[in-house]
Short mmCIF file of C-alpha atoms in Angstrom, two decimals:
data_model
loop_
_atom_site.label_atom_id
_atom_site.label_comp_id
_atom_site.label_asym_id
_atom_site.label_seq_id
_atom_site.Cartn_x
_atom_site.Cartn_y
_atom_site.Cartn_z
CA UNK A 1 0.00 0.00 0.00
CA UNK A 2 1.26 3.40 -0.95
CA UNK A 3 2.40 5.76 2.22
CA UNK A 4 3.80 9.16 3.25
CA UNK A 5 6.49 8.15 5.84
CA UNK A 6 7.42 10.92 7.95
CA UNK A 7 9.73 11.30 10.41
CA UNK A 8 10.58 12.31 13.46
CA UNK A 9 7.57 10.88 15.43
CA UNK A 10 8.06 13.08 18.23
CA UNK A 11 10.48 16.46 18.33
CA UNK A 12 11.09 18.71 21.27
CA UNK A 13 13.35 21.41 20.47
CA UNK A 14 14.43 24.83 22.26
CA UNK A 15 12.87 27.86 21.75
CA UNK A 16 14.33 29.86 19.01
CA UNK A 17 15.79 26.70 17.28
CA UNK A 18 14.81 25.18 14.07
CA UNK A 19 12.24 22.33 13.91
CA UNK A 20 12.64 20.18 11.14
CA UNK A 21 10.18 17.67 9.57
CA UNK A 22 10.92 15.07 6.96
CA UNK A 23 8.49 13.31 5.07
CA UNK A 24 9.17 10.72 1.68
CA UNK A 25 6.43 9.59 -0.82
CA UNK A 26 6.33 6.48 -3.68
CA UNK A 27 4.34 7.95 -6.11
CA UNK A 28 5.51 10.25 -8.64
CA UNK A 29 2.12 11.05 -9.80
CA UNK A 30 1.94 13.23 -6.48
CA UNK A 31 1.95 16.52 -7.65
CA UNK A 32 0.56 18.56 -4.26
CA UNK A 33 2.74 18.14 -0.81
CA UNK A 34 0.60 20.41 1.76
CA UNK A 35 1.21 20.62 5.06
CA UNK A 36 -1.26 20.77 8.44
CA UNK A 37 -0.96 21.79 11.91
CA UNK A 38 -3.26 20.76 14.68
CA UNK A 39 -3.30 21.84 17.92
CA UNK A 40 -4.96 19.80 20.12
CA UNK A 41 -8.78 19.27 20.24
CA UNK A 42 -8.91 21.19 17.10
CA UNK A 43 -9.18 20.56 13.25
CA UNK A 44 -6.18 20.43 11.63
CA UNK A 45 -4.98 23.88 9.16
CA UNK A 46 -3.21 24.08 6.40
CA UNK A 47 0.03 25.57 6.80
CA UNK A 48 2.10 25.48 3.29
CA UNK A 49 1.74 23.77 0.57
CA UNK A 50 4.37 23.05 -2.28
CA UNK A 51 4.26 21.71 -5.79
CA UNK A 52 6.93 19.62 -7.39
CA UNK A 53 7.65 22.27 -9.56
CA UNK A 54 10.10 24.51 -7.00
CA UNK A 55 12.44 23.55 -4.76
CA UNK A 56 11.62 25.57 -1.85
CA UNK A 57 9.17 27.45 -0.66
CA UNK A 58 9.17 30.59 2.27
CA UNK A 59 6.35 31.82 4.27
CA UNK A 60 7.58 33.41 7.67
CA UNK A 61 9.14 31.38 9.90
CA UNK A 62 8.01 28.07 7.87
CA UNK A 63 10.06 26.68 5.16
CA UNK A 64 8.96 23.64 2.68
CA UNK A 65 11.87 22.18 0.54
CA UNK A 66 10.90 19.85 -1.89
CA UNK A 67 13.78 17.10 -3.61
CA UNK A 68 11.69 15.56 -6.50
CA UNK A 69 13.85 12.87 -7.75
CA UNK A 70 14.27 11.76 -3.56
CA UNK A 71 10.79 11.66 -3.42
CA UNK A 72 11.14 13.84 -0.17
CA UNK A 73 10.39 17.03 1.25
CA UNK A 74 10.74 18.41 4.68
CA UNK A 75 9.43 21.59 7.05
CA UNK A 76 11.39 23.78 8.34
CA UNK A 77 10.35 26.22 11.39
CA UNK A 78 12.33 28.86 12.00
CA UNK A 79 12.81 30.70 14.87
CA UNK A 80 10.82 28.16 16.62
CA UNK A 81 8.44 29.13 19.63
CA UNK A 82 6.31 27.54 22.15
CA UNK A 83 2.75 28.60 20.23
CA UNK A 84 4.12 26.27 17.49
CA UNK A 85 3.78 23.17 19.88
CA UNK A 86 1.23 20.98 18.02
CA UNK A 87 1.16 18.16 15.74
CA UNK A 88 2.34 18.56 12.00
CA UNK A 89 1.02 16.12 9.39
CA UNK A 90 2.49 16.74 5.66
CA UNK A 91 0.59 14.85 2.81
CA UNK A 92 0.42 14.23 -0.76
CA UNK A 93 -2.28 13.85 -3.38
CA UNK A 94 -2.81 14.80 -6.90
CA UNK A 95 -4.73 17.89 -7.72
CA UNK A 96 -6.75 15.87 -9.84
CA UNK A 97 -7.29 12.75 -8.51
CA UNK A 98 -7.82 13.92 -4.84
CA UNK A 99 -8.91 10.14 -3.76
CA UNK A 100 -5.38 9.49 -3.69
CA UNK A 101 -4.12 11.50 -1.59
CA UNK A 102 -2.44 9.84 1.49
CA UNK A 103 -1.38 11.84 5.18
CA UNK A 104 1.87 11.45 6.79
CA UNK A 105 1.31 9.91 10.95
CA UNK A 106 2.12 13.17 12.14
CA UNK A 107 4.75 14.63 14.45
CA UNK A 108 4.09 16.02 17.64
CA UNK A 109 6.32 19.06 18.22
CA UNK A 110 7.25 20.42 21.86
CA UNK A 111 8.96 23.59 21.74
CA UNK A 112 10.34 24.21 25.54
CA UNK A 113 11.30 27.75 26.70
CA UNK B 1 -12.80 29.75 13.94
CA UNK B 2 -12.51 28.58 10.76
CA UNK B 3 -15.77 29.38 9.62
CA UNK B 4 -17.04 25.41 9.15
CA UNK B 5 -19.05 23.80 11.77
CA UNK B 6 -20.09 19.85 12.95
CA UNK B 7 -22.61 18.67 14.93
CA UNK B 8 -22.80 16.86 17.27
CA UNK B 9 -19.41 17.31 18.96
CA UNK B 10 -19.56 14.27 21.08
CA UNK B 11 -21.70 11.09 20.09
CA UNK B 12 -21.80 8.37 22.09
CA UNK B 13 -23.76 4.73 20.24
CA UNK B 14 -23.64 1.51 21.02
CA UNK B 15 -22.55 -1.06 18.26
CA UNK B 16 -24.79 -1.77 15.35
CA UNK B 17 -26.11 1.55 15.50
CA UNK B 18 -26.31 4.07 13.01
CA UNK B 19 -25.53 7.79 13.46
CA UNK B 20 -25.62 11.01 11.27
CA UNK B 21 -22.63 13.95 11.53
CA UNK B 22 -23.62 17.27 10.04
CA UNK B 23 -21.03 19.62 8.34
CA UNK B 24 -22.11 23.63 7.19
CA UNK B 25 -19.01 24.83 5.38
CA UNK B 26 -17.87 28.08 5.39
CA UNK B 27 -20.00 30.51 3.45
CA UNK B 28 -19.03 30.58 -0.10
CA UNK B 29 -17.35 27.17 -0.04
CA UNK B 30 -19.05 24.62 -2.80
CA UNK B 31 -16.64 21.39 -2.09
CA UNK B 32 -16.72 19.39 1.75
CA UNK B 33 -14.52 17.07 2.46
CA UNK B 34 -15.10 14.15 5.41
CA UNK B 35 -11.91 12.89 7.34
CA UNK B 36 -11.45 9.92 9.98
CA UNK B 37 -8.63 10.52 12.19
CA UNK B 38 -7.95 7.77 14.68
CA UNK B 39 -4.68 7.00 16.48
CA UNK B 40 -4.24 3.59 14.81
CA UNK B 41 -4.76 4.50 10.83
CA UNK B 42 -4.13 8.81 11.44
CA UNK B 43 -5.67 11.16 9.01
CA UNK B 44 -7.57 9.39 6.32
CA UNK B 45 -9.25 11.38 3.68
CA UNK B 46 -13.47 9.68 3.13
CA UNK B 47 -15.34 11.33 0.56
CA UNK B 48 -15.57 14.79 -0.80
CA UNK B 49 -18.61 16.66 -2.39
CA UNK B 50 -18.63 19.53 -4.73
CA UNK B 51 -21.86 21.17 -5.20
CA UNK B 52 -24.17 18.39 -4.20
CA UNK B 53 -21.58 15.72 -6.58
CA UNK B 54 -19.62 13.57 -5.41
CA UNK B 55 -16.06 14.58 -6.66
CA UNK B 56 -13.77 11.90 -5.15
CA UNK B 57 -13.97 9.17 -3.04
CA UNK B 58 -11.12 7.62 -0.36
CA UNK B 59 -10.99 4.90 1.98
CA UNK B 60 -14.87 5.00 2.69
CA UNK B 61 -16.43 1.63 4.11
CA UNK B 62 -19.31 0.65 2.72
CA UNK B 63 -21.13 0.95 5.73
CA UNK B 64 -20.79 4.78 5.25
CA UNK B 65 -22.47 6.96 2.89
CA UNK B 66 -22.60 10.83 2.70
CA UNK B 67 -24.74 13.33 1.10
CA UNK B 68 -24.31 17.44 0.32
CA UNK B 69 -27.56 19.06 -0.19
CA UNK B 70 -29.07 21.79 -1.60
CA UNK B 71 -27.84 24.36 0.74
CA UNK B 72 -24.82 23.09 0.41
CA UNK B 73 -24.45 21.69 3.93
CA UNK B 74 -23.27 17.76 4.43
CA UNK B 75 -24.34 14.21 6.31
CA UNK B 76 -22.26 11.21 6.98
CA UNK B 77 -23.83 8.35 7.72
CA UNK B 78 -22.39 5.33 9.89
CA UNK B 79 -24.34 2.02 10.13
CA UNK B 80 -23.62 -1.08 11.28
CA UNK B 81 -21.38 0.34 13.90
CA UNK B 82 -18.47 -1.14 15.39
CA UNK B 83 -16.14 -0.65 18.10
CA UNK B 84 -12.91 0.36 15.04
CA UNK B 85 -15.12 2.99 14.27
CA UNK B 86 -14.52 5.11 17.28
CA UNK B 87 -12.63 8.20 16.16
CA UNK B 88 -12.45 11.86 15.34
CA UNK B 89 -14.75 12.99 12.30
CA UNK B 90 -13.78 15.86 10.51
CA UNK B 91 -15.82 17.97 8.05
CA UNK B 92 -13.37 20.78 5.92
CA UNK B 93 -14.55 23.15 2.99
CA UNK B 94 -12.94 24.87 0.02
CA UNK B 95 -13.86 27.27 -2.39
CA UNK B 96 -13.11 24.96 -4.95
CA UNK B 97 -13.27 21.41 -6.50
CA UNK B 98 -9.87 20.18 -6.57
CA UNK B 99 -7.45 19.13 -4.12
CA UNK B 100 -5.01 22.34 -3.84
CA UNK B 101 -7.79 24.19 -2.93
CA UNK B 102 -7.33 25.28 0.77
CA UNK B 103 -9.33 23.58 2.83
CA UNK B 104 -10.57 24.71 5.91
CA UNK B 105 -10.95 22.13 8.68
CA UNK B 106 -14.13 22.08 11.06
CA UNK B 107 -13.59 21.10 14.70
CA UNK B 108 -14.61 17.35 14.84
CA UNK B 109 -16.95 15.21 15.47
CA UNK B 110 -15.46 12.89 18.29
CA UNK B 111 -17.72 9.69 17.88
CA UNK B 112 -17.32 6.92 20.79
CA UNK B 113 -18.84 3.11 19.85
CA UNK B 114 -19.25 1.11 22.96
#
């Protein structure tokens, strides 16, 4: 069965550090990488979102890069602070073909003062 | 707030019941999507609806079905209900009908079979 692995499971980092997420996908015919936040007893948000078209993309302190022929992109939270503690799921789907589209297991992010 | 809203937030059934979760999207918003999060399969996407049509459909059992009506609001439908099918329920809208739309996520329906 296809999957979004993502890794780490768990991530406590220092405020004011950088909190980085890495997720890998099978299928090529992926072409839309979002990813959520959720804080807890709430829906998860989108975040970012990337296409496989650009390598990198900046909005504030959060960072997507995207390596296409990997099959892997990451998050990258600058500047990290305690309101970011929540979990991050990235996923993958095709704009097209949304049935496909398949979520990461999430990573639950501490960020300690 | 993100502007979408489920009812009922808690439900509590016994097995071999059937229940009905209610989504209103956010004003505007043609497409609703229904998500199962659970902590042994995570976020899996269900079924999504785009102005009353069913657009795409995901890992949906048969024992659930789903509607968008008229106005635009939504109904899933569990039957036959068993004790695996105790999890979150999420409802999220977008403006449009495919899948890079943003979606905006309701807060859950948090359904409990005993």
């Amino acid at each position: 069965q296809q999957q979004v692995k993502q890794s780490p499971q768990s991530l406590i980092v220092q405020k004011g550090g950088i909190s980085i997420i890495n997720c890998a996908y099978e299928n090529t015919a992926f072409d839309y990488f979002p990813w959520y936040q959720q804080f807890p007893g709430k829906g998860p948000a989108l975040l970012i979102a990337i296409r496989p078209d650009v390598s990198e993309k900046k909005e504030g302190r959060f960072t997507i890069s995207f390596n296409k022929s990997a099959k892997q992109f990451s998050l990258h939270i600058m500047d990290s602070q305690p309101g970011d503690s929540a979990t991050y799921f990235c996923a993958a789907s095709m704009v097209t073909s949304y049935d496909k589209v398949i979520f990461g297991p999430g990573t639950s992010l501490s960020v300690i003062p | 707030d993100s502007g979408v809203t489920q009812t009922p937030k808690h439900l509590i059934t016994a097995t071999g019941q059937r229940v009905t979760l209610r989504c209103s999207p956010r004003s505007g918003d043609l497409s609703v999507y229904w998500y199962q999060q659970s902590l042994d399969q995570g976020l899996q996407f269900l079924i999504q609806y785009y102005n009353g049509e069913e657009r795409a459909k995901g890992n949906i059992l048969e024992r659930f079905s789903a509607q968008q009506f008229p106005d635009l609001h939504s109904e899933l439908n569990l039957s036959s209900l068993e004790l695996g099918d105790s999890a979150l329920y999420f409802c999220a809208s977008s403006v449009g009908p495919s899948g890079d739309y943003e979606q905006y996520f309701g807060p859950g329906t948090r359904l409990t079979v005993t």
